[in-house]
CSV table of C-alpha atoms in Angstrom, one decimal:
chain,number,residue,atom,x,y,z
U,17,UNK,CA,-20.9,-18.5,-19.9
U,18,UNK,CA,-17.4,-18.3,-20.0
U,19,UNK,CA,-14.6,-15.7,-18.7
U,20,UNK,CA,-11.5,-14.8,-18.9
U,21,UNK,CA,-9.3,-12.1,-16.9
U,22,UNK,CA,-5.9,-11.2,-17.6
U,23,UNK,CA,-3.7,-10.1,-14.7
U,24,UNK,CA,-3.8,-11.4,-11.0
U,25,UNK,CA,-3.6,-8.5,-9.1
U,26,UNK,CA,-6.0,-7.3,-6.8
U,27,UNK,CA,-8.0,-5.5,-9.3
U,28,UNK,CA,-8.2,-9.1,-11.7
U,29,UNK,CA,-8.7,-11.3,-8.4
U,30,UNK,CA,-11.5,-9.0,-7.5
U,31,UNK,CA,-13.4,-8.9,-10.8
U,32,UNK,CA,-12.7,-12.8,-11.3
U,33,UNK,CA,-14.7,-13.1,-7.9
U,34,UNK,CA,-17.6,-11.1,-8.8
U,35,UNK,CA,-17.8,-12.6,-12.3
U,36,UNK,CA,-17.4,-16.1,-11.0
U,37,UNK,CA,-19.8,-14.9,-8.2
U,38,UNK,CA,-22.4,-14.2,-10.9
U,39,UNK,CA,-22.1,-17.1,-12.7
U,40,UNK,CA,-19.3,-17.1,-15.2
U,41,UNK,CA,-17.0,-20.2,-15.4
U,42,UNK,CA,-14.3,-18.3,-14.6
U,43,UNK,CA,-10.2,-18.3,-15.2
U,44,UNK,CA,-7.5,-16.2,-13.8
U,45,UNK,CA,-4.7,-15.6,-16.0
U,46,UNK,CA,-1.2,-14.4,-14.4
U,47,UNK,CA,2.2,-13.8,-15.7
U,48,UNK,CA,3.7,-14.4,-12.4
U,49,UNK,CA,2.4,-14.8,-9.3
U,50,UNK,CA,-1.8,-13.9,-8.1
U,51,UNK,CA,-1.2,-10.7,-5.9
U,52,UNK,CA,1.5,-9.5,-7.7
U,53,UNK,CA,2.6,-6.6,-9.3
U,54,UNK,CA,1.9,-3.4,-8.0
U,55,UNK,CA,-0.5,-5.1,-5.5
U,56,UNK,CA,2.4,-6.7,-4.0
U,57,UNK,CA,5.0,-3.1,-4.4
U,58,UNK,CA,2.2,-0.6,-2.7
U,59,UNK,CA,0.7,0.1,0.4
U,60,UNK,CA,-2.6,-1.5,1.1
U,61,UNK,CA,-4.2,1.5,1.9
U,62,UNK,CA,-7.8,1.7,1.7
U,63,UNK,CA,-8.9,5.5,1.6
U,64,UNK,CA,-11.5,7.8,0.6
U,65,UNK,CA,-10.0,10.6,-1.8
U,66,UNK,CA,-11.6,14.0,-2.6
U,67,UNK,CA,-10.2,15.0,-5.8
U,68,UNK,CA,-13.2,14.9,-8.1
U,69,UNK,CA,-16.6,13.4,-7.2
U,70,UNK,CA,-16.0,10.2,-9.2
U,71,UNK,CA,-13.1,9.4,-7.6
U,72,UNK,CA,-14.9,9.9,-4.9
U,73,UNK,CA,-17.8,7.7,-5.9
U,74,UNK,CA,-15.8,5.2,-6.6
U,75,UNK,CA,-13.4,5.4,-3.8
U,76,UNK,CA,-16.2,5.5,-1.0
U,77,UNK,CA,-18.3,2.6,-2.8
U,78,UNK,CA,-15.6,0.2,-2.5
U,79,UNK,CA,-14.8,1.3,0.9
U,80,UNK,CA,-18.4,0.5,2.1
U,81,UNK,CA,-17.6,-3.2,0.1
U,82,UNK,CA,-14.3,-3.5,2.3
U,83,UNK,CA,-16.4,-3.0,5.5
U,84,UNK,CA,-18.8,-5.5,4.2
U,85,UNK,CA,-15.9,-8.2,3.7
U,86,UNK,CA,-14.4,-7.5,7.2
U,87,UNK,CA,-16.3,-9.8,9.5
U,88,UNK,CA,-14.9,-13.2,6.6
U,89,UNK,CA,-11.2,-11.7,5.9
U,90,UNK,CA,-8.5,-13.9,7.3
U,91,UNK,CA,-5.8,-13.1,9.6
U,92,UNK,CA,-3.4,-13.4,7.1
U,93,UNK,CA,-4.6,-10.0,5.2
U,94,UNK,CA,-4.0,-7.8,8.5
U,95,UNK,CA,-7.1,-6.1,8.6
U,96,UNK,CA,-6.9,-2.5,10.3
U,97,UNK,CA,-9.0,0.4,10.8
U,98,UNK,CA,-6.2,2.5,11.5
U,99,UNK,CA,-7.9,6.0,9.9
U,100,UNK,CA,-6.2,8.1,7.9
U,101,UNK,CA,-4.8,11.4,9.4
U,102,UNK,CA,-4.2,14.0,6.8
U,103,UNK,CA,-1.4,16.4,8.1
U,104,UNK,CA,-1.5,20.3,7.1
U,105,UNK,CA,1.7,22.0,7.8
U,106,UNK,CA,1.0,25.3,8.1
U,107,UNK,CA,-2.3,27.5,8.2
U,108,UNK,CA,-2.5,27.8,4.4
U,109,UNK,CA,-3.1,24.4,4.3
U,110,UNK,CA,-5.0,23.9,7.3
U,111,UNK,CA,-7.1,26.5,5.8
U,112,UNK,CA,-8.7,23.7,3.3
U,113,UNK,CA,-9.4,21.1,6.4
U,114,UNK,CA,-12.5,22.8,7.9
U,115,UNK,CA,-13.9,23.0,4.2
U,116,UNK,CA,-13.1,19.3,3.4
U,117,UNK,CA,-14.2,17.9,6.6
U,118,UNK,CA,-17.5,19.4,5.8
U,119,UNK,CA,-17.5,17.8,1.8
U,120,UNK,CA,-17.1,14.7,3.0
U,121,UNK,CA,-20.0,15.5,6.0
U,122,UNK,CA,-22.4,16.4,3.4
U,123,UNK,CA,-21.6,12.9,1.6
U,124,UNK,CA,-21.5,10.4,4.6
U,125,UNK,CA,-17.7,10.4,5.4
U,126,UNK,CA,-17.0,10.8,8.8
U,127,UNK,CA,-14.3,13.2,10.0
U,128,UNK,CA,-12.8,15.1,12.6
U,129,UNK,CA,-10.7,18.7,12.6
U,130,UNK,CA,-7.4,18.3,14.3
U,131,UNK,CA,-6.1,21.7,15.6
U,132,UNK,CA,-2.3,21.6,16.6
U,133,UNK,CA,-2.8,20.6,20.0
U,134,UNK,CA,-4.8,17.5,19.0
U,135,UNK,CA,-2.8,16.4,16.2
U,136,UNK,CA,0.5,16.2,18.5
U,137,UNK,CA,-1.9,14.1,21.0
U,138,UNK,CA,-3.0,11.7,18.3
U,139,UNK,CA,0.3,11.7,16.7
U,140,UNK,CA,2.7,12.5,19.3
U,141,UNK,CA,6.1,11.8,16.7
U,142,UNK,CA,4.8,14.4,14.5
U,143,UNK,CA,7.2,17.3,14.5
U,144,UNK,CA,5.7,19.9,17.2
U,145,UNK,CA,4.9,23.6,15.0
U,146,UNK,CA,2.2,21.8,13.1
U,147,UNK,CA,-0.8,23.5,12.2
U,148,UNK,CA,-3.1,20.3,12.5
U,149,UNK,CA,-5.1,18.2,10.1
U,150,UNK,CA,-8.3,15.7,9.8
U,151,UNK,CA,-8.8,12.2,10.0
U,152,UNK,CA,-11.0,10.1,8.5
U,153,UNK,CA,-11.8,7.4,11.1
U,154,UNK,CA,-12.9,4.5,8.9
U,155,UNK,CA,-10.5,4.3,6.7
U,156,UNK,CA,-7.8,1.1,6.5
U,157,UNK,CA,-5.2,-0.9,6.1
U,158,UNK,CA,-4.7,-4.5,4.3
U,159,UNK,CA,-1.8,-6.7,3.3
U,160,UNK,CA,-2.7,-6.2,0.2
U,161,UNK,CA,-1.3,-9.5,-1.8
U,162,UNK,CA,-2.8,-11.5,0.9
U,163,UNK,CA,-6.1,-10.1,-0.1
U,164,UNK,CA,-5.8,-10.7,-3.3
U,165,UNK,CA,-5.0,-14.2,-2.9
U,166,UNK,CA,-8.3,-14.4,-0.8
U,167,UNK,CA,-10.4,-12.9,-3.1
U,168,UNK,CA,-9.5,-15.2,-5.7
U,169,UNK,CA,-9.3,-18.2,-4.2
U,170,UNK,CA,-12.0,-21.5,-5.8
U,171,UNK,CA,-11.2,-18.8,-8.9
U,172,UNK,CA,-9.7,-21.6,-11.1
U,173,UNK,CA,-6.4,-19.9,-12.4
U,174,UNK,CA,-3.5,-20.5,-15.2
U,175,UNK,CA,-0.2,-19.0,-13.8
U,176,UNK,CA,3.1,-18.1,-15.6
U,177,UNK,CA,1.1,-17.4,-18.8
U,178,UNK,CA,2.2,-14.2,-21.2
U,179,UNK,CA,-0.9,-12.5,-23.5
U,180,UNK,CA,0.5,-11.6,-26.8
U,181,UNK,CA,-3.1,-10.3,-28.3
U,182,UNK,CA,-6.4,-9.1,-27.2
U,183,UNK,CA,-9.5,-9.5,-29.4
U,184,UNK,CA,-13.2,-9.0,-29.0
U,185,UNK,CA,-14.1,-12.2,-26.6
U,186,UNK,CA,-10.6,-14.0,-27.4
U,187,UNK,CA,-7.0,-14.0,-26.7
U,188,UNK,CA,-3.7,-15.2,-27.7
U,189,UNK,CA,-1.2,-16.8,-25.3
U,190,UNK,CA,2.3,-15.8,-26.6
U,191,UNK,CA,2.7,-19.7,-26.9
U,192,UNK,CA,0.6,-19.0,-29.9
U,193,UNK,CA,-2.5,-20.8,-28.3
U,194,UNK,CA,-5.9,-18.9,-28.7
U,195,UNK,CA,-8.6,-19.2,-25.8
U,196,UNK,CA,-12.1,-17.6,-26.4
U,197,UNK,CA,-15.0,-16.6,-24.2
U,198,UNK,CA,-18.1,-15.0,-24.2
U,199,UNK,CA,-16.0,-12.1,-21.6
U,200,UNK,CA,-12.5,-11.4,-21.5
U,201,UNK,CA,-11.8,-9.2,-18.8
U,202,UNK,CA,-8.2,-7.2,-18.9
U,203,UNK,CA,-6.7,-6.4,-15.5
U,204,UNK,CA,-3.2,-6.0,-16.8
U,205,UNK,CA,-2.6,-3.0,-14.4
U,206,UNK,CA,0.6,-0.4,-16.1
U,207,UNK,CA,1.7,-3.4,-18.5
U,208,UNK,CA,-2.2,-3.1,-20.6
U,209,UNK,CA,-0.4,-0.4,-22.8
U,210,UNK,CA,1.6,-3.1,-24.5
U,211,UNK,CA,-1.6,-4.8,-25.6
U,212,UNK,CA,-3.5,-1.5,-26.1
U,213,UNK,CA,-1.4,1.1,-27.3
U,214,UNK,CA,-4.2,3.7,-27.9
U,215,UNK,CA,-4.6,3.5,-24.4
U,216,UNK,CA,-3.4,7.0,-22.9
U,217,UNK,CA,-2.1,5.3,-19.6
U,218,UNK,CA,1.1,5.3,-18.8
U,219,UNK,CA,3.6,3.5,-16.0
U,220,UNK,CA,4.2,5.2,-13.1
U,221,UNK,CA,7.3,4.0,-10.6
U,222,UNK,CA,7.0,4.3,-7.5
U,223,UNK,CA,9.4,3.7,-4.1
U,224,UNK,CA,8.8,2.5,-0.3
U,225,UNK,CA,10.2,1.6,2.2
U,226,UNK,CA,9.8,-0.8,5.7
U,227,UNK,CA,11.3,0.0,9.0
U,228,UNK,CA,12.3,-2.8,11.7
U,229,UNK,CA,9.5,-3.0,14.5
U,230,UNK,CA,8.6,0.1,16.3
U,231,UNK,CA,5.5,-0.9,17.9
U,232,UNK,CA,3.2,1.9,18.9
U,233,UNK,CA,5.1,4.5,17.2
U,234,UNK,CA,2.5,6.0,14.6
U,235,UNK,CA,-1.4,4.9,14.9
U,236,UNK,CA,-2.6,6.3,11.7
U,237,UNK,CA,-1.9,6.4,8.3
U,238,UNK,CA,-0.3,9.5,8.3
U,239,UNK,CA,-0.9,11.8,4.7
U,240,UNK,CA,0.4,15.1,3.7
U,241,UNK,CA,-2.3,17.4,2.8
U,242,UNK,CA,0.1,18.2,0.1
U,243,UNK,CA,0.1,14.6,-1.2
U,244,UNK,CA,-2.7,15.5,-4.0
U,245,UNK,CA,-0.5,17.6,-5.8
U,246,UNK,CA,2.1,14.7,-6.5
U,247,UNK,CA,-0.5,12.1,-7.0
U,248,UNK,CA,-2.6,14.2,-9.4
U,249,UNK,CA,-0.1,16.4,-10.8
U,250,UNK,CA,1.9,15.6,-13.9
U,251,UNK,CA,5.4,16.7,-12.8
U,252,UNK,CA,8.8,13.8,-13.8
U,253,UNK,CA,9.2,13.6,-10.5
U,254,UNK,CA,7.6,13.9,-7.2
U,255,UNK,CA,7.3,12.6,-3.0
U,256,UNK,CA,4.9,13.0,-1.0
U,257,UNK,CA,4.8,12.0,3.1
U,258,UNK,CA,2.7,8.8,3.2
U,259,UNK,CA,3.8,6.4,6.4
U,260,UNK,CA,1.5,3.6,7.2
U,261,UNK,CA,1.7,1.1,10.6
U,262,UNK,CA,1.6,-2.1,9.9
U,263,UNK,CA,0.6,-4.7,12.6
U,264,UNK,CA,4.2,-6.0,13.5
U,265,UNK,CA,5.0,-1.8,14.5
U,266,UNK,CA,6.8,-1.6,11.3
U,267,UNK,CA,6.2,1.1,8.9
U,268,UNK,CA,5.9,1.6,5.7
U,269,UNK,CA,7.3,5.0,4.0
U,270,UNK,CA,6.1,6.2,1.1
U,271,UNK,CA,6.0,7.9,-1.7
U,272,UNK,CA,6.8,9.1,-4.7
U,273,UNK,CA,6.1,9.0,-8.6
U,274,UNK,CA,7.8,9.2,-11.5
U,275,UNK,CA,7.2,8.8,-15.3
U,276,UNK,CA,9.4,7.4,-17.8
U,277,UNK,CA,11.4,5.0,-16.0
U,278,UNK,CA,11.2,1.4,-17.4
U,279,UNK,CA,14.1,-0.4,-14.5
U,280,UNK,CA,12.3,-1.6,-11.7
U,281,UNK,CA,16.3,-0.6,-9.5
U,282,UNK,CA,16.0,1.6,-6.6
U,283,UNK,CA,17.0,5.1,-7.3
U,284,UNK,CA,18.9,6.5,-4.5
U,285,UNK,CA,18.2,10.1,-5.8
U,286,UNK,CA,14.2,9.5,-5.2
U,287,UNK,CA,15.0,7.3,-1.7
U,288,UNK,CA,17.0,10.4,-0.4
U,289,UNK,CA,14.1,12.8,-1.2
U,290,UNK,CA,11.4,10.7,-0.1
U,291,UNK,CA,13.1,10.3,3.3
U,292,UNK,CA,14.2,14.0,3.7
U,293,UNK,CA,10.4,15.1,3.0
U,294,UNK,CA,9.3,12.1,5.5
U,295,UNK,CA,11.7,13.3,8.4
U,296,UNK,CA,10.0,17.1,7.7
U,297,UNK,CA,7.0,15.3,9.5
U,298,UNK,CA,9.0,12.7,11.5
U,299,UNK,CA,12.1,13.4,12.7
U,300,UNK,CA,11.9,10.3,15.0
U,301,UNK,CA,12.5,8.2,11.5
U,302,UNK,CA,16.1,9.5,11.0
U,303,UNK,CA,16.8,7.3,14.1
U,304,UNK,CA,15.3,4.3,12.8
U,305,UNK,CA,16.6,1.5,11.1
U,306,UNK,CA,15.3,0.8,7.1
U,307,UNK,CA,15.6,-2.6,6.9
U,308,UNK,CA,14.3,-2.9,3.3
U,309,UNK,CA,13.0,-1.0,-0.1
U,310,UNK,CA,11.6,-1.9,-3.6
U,311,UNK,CA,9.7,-0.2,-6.1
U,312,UNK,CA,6.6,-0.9,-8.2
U,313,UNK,CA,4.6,0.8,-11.2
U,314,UNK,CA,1.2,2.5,-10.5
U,315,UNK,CA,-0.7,1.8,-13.9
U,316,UNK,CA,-2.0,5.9,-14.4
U,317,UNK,CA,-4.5,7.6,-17.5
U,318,UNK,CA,-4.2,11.2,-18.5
U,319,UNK,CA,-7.2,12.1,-16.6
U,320,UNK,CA,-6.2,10.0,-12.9
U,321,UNK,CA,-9.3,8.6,-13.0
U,322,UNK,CA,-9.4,4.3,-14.3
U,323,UNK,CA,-10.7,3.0,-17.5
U,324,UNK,CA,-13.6,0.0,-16.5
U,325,UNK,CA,-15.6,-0.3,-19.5
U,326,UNK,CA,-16.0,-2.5,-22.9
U,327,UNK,CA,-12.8,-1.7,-25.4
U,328,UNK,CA,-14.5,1.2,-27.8
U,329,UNK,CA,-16.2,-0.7,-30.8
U,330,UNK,CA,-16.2,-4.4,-28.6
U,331,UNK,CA,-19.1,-6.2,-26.7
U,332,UNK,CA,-17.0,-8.7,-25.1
U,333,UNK,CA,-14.0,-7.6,-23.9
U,334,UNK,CA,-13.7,-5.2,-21.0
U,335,UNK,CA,-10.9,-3.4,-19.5
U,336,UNK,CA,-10.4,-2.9,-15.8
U,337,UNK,CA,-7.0,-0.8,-15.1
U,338,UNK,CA,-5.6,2.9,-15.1
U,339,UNK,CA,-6.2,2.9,-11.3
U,340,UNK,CA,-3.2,4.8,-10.3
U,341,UNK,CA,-2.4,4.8,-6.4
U,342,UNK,CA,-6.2,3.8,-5.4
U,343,UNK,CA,-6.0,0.0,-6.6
U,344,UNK,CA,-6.6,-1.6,-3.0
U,345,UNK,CA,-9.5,0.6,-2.1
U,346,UNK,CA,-11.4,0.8,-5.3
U,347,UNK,CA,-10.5,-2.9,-6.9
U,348,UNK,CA,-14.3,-4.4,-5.1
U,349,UNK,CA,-15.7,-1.4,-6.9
U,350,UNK,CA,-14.3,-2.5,-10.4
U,351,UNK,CA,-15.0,-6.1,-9.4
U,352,UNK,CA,-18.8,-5.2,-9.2
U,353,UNK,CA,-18.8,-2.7,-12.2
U,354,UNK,CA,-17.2,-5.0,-14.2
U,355,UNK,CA,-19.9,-8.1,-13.5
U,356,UNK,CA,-22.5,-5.7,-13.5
U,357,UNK,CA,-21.3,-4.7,-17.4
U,358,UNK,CA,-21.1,-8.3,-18.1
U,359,UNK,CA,-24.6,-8.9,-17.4
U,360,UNK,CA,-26.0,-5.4,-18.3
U,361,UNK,CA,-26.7,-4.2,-15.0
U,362,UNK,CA,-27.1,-0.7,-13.2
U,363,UNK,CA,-24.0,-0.3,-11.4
U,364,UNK,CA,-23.9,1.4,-7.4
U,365,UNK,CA,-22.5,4.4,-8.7
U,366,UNK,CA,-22.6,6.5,-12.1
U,367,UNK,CA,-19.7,4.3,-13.7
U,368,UNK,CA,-19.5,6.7,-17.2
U,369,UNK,CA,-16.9,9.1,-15.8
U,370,UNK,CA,-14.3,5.2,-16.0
U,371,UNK,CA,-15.1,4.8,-20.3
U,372,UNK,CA,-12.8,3.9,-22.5
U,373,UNK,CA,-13.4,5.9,-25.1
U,374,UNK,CA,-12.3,8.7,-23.1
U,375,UNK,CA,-8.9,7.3,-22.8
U,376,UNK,CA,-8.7,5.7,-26.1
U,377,UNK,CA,-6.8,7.5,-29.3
U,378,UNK,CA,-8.2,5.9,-32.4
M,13,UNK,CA,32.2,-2.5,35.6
M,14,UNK,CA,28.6,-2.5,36.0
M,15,UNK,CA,25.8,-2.7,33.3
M,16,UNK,CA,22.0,-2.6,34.1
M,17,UNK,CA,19.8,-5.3,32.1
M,18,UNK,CA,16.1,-4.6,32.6
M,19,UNK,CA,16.7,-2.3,35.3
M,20,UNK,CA,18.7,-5.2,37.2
M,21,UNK,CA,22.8,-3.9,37.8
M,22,UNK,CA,25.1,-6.7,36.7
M,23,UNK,CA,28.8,-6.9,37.1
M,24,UNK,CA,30.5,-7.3,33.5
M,25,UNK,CA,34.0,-7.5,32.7
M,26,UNK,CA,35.7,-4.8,30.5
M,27,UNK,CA,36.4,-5.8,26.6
M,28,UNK,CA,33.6,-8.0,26.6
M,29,UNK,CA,30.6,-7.6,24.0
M,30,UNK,CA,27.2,-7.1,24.9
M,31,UNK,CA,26.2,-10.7,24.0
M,32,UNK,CA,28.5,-12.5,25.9
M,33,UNK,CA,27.9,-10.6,28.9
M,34,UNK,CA,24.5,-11.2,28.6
M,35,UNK,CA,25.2,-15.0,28.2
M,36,UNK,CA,27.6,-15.1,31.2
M,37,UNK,CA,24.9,-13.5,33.3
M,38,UNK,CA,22.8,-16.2,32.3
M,39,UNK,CA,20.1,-14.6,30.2
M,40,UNK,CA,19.2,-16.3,26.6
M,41,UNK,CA,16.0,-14.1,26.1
M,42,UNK,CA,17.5,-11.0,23.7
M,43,UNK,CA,14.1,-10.3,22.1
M,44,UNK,CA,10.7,-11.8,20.5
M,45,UNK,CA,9.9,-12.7,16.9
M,46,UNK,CA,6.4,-11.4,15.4
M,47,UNK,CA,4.8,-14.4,17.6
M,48,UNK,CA,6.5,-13.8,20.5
M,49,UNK,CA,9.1,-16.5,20.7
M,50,UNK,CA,12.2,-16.0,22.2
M,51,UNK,CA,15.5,-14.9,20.5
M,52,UNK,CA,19.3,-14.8,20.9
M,53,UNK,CA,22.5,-14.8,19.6
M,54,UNK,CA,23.1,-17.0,16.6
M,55,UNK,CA,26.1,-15.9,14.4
M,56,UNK,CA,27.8,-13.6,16.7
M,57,UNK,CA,29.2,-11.8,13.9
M,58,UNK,CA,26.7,-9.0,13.6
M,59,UNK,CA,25.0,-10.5,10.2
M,60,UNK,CA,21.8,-12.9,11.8
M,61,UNK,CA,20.1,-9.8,13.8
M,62,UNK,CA,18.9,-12.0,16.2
M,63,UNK,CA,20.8,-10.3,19.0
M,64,UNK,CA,18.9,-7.2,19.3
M,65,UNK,CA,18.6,-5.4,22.2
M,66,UNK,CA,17.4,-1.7,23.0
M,67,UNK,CA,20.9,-0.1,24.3
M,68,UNK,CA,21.0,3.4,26.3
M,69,UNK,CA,17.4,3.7,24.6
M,70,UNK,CA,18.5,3.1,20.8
M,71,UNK,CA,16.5,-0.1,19.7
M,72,UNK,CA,17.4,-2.9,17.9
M,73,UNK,CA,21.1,-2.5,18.5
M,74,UNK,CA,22.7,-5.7,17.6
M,75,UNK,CA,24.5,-6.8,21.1
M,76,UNK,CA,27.1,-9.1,19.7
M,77,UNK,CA,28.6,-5.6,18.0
M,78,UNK,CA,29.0,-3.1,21.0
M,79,UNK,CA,31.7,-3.5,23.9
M,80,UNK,CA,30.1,-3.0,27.7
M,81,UNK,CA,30.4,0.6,28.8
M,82,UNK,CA,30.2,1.4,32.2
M,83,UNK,CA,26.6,2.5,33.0
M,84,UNK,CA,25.2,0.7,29.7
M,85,UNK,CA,21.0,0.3,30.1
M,86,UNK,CA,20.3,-2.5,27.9
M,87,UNK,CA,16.3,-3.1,28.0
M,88,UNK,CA,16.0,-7.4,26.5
M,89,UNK,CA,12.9,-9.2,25.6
């Protein structure tokens, strides 16, 4: 049985390994380079997220799938369980931790409250005045394009191709060649709408930036409690505190979202606010030296929850994308939905909530 | 005047940059790359960052680009 995905990101890397895993003769197409895209632009964050309970589903099962990789993952993809401290800024918000720590309790997330005492310990270049926060102690951190390189490597792979069409177990190469398959996976991340335009998804742009090496300066990944409200709001324009360590003491600061910009350029107007909210948390930044920034597009549906399912009316082409600013964590999640479609199996967790249809205007 | 270099006082002379008063005082280790091997100056005109050196506390302060100043605590390596 033959496959074919589209797009060599993490998300198409991971669903060519499970297909090829299970048996497909598998290939990997890519515009560019495997790992790319907004693999390559975003943090590799892997993180359990609370906003509905098939996000969550989604986001714990591939979690558990990372944990299970750990012990065969290269150096090269930077493996850390950092945990992810979520930082409320005043009681209001700290009101919602003891409540959250206890949802995720009740569905076998471990977490720990944070009062302002211990949250300057664990933290200590969090701005003092903080009411405190959670973490959640198994979360991580990748390099993500790294890991997508692993996850697809044996996968054989076509590089620097362009898909012009999508039909029901065939494509069309925009060198007018047509392959066919009995699967045709499409992992195209934001860029899917210009093969699918009923598919209500759209690009969203998003900015970070790296620090020179400041060993031992932050231990977690450190997250606004607020940072829901920008990821799964549907304002132009929004930042959110997000500042990940990476293994050489650099960090990473994130984030913000926008829709309706097409240039990839960095917008000082979004850099500025990103920082300013960033230095609210960690004044300590404004002293340190940004050695670099880029942007990327997050591919995100209407609902903030991805499409993984068969194309409405198909029985051989599947779409894997729509997976906003959780692509790291959850792409082993769509990698196993997706074979487990492919061969008609029950999947780990209620996959219905991710159909197309539901994203689809006929 | 006198700098200190890793809590060692040296005697520098005025007018002088950073990284040539390290170099005449004999040190070549400025800092480590991500594998720890050793760094120093390269251009000497404040564009290779290989120079960097943690000055009165600031970190990676490029030492080919700041004049000695009397009392300087320059932390290399």
């Amino acid at each position: 049985m033959r496959a074919l995905v589209v797009g060599g990101g993490i998300v198409g890397a991971a669903c060519a390994r499970t297909l090829a895993r299970d048996g497909f003769s598998t290939t990997l197409l890519e515009k560019q380079v495997v790992g790319g895209g907004a693999t390559a632009a975003g943090m590799g964050h892997i993180v359990v997220m609370d906003d509905s309970e098939p996000q969550f589903a989604l986001t714990k099962y591939s979690r558990d799938l990372w944990d299970s990789l750990v012990p065969e993952l290269p150096p090269e993809v930077e493996f850390e369980r950092r945990g992810t401290l979520w930082v409320a800024a005043d009681e209001e918000e700290f009101s919602f931790v003891a409540p959250k720590v206890a949802w995720y309790g009740a569905r076998g997330v471990r977490a720990e409250v944070l009062d302002a005492q211990a949250i300057s310990g664990a933290e200590p270049m969090l701005r003092p005045g903080l009411a405190g926060g959670f973490v959640v102690n198994e979360d991580s951190v990748i390099y993500a394009p790294c890991a997508a390189a692993w996850l697809a490597r044996g996968v054989e792979r076509r590089v620097g191709v362009r898909i012009s069409e999508v039909g029901d177990g065939w494509l069309r190469m925009s060198d007018g060649d047509k392959m066919e398959a009995d699967l045709v996976v499409v992992a195209g991340g934001a860029e899917s709408v210009a093969l699918f335009p009923q598919l209500k998804m759209k690009p969203r742009k998003g900015h970070l930036l790296i620090t020179d090496r400041y060993p031992g300066a932050v231990h977690h990944q450190l997250v606004e409690l607020g940072y829901l409200k920008s990821a799964h709001g549907h304002s132009t324009e929004s930042v959110a505190f997000n500042i990940q360590p990476r293994k050489t003491g650099q960090l990473l600061i994130g984030s913000s979202r926008q829709y309706g910009q097409t240039s990839s350029a960095l917008e000082q107007h979004m850099v500025r606010k990103m920082l300013q909210r960033a230095v609210e948390y960690l004044p300590g930044l404004a002293e340190m030296s940004v050695i670099r920034g880029w942007t990327g597009f997050r591919a995100a549906t209407e609902d903030k929850l991805p499409v993984i399912g068969y194309l409405p009316g198909h029985t051989k082409t599947l779409l894997a994308t729509g997976h906003e600013g959780l692509g790291i964590t959850t792409s082993l999640a769509t990698g196993e939905i997706v074979a487990d479609l492919a061969l008609g199996r029950v999947s780990g967790i209620d996959r219905s909530p991710f159909a197309v249809e539901r994203m689809w205007s006929e | 005047m006198r700098i200190r270099v890793n809590g060692n006082s040296i005697e520098v002379q005025e007018g002088t940059s950073l990284a040539a008063a390290l170099e005449n005082a004999g040190l070549t280790l400025f800092r480590r790359s991500v594998k720890g091997e050793p760094r120093g100056p390269l251009c000497g005109m404040g564009i290779c960052f290989e120079c960097r050196v943690a000055v009165d506390g600031v970190a990676h302060t490029k030492a080919c680009q700041v004049q000695v100043r009397d009392g300087m605590e320059v932390i290399c390596g």
